[in-house]
CSV table of C-alpha atoms in Angstrom, one decimal:
chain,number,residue,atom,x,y,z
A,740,UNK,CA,0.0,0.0,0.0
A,741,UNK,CA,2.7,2.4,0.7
A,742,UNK,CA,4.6,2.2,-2.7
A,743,UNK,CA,1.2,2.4,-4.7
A,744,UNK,CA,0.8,6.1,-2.6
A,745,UNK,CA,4.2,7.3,-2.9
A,746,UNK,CA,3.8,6.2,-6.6
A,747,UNK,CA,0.8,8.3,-7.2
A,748,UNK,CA,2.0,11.2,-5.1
A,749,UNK,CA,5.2,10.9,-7.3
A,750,UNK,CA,2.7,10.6,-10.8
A,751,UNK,CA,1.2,13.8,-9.7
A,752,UNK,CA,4.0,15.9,-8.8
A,753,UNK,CA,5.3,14.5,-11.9
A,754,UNK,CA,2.3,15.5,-14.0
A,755,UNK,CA,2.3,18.7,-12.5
A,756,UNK,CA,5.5,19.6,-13.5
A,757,UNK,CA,4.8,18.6,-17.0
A,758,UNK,CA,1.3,20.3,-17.5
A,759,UNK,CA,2.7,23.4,-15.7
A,760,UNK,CA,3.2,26.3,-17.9
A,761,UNK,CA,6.6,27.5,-17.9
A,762,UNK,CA,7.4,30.6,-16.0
A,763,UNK,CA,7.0,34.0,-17.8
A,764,UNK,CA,10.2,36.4,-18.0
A,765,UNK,CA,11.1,38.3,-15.1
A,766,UNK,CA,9.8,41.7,-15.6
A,767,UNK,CA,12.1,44.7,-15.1
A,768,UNK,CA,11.8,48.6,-15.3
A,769,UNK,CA,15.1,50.5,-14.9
A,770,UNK,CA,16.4,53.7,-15.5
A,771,UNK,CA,18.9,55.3,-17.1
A,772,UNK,CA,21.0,58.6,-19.0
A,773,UNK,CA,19.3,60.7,-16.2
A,774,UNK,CA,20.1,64.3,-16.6
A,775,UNK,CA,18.9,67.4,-15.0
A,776,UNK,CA,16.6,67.7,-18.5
A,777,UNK,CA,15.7,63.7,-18.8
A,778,UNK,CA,15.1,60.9,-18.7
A,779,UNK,CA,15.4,57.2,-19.9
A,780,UNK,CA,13.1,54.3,-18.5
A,781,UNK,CA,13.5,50.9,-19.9
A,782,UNK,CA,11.4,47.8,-19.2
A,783,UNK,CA,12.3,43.6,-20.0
A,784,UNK,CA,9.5,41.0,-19.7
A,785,UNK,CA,6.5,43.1,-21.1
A,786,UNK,CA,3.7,40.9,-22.8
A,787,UNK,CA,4.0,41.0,-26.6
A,788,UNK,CA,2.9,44.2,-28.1
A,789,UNK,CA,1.4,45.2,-24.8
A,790,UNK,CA,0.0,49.0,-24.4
A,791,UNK,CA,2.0,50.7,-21.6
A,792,UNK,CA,2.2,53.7,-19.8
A,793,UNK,CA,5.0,54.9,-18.2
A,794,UNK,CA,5.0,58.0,-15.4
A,795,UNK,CA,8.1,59.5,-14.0
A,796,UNK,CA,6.7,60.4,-10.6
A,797,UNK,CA,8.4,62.3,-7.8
A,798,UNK,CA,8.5,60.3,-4.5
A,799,UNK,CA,8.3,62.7,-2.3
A,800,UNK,CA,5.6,64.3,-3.4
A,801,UNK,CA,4.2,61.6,-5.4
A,802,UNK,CA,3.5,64.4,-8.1
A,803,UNK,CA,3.7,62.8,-11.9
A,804,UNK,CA,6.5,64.7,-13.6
A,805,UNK,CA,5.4,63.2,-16.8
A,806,UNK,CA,3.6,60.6,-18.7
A,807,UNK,CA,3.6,58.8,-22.0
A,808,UNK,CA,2.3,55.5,-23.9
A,809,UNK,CA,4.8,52.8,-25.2
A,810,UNK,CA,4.3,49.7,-26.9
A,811,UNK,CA,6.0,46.7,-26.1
A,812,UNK,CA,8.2,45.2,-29.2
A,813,UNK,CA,7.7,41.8,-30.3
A,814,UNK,CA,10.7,41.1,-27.6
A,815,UNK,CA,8.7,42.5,-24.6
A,816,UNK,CA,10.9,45.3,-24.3
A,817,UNK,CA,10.4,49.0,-24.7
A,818,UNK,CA,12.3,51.8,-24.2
A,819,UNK,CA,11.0,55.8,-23.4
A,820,UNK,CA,12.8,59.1,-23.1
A,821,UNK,CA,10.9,61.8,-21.4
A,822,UNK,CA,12.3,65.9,-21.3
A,823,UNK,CA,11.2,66.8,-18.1
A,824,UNK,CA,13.0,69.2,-15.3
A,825,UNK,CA,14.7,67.7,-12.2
A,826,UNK,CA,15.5,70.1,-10.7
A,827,UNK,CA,15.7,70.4,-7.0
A,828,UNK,CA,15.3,66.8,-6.9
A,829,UNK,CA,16.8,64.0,-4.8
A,830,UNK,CA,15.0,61.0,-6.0
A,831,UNK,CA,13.1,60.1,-9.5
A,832,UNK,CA,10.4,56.9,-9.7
A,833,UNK,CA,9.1,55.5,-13.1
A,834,UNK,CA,6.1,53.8,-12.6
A,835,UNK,CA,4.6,51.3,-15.7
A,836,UNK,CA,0.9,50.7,-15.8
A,837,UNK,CA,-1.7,48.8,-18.2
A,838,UNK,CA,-4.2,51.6,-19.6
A,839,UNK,CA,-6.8,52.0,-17.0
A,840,UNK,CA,-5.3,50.6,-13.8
A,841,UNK,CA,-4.2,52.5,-10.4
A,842,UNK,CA,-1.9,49.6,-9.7
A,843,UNK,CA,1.4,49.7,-12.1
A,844,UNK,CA,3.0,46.6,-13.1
A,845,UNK,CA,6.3,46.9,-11.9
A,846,UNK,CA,8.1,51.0,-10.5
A,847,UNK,CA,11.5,51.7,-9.7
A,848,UNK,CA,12.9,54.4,-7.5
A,849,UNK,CA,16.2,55.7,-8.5
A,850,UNK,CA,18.1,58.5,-6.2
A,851,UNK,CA,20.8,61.1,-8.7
A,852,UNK,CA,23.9,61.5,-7.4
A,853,UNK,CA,23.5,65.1,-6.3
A,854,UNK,CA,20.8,67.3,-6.8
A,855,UNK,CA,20.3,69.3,-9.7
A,856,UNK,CA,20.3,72.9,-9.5
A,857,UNK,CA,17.1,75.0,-8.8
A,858,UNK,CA,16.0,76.8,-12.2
A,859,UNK,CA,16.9,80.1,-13.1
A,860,UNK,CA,14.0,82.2,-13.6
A,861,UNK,CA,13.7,85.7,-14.5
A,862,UNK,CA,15.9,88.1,-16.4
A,863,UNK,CA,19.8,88.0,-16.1
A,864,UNK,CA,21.0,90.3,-13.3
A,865,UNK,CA,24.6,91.0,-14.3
A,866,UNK,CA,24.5,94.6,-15.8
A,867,UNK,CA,22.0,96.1,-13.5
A,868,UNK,CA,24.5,94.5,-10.4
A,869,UNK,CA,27.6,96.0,-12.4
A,870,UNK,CA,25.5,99.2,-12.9
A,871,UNK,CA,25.0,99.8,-9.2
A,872,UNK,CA,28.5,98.6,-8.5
A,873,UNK,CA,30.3,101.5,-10.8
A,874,UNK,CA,27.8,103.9,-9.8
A,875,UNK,CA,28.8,103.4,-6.0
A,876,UNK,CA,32.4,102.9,-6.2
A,877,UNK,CA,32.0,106.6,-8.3
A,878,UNK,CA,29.7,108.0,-5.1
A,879,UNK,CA,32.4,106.7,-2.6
A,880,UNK,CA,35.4,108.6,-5.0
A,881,UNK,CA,33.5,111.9,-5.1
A,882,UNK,CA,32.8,111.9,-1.5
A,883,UNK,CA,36.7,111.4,-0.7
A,884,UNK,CA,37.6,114.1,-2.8
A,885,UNK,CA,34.9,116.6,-1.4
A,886,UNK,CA,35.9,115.9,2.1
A,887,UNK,CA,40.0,115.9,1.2
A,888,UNK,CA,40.0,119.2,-0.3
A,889,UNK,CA,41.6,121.6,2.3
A,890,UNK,CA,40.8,124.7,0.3
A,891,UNK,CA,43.1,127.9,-0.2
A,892,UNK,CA,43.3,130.4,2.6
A,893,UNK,CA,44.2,133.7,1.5
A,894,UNK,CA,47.3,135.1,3.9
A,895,UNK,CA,47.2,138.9,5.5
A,896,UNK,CA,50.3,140.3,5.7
A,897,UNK,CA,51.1,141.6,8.7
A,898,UNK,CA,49.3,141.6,12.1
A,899,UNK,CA,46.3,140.3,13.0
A,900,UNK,CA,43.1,142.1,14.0
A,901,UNK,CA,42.3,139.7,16.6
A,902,UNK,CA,42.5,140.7,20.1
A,903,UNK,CA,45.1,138.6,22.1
A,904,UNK,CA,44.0,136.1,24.2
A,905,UNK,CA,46.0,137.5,27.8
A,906,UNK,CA,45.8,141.1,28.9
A,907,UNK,CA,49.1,142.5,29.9
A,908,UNK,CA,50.1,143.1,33.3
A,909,UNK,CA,50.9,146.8,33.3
């Protein structure tokens, strides 16, 4: 009785093992070429032709940065460069979805390897910061010469109207 049960047990597992469908590829998003201007996500193990989108998303915030629609190659691959701003930012998460779901397939986070700087907005500063510059170091030149002038005083010959300072004793 016991080798007719270990036989079936070993029957089924074998069957199992036979009837199974082999394992689909491992599925992968990464990311890569980020710059302060862009970025590149890159996913392995898609379905065939599958509809994607892809969101770069920033994690603290959770704020999408951008978004666009790929199509997986006949390879299960795609690949998608976005132009979008990082500035400011630590950390960078692409996120792949099917059309129509909240839950994405597979994300990665990513942190740079230093922040990027903060936009410059506004016009450029440089002539109005020389102008005022010029204009004082001119100020502070006049002012030196105004209070170093000692001025001519015009000489009297001979004695002076003032009355001395100490009577004389007589």
């Amino acid at each position: 009785m016991r080798w007719r049960r270990a036989a079936t047990i070993g029957l089924t597992a074998l069957a199992l093992v036979v009837v199974a469908r082999p394992a689909g590829a491992m599925t992968y998003v990464g990311l890569h070429d980020l710059t302060c201007e862009s970025a590149t996500t890159e996913g392995t193990g898609m379905a065939k032709g599958a509809r994607l989108e892809v969101a770069l998303v920033d994690p603290a915030s959770d704020r999408t940065l951008s978004r666009g629609r790929v199509t997986a190659g006949a390879s299960g691959t795609f690949e998608w460069r976005a132009k979008v701003s990082l500035s400011g930012m630590r950390e960078i998460r692409a996120e792949v979805r099917r059309p129509g779901q909240a839950k994405p397939i597979a994300w990665v986070e990513q942190s740079l390897a230093r922040a990027c700087p903060l936009a410059s907005t506004g016009p450029n500063r440089t002539l109005p910061l020389v102008g005022v510059g010029l204009s004082s170091f001119t100020l502070g030149v006049l002012v030196l010469i105004a209070f170093a002038y000692q001025g001519r005083h015009a000489g009297t010959a001979g004695r002076h109207l003032a009355a001395p300072y100490r009577t004389r004793l007589r």
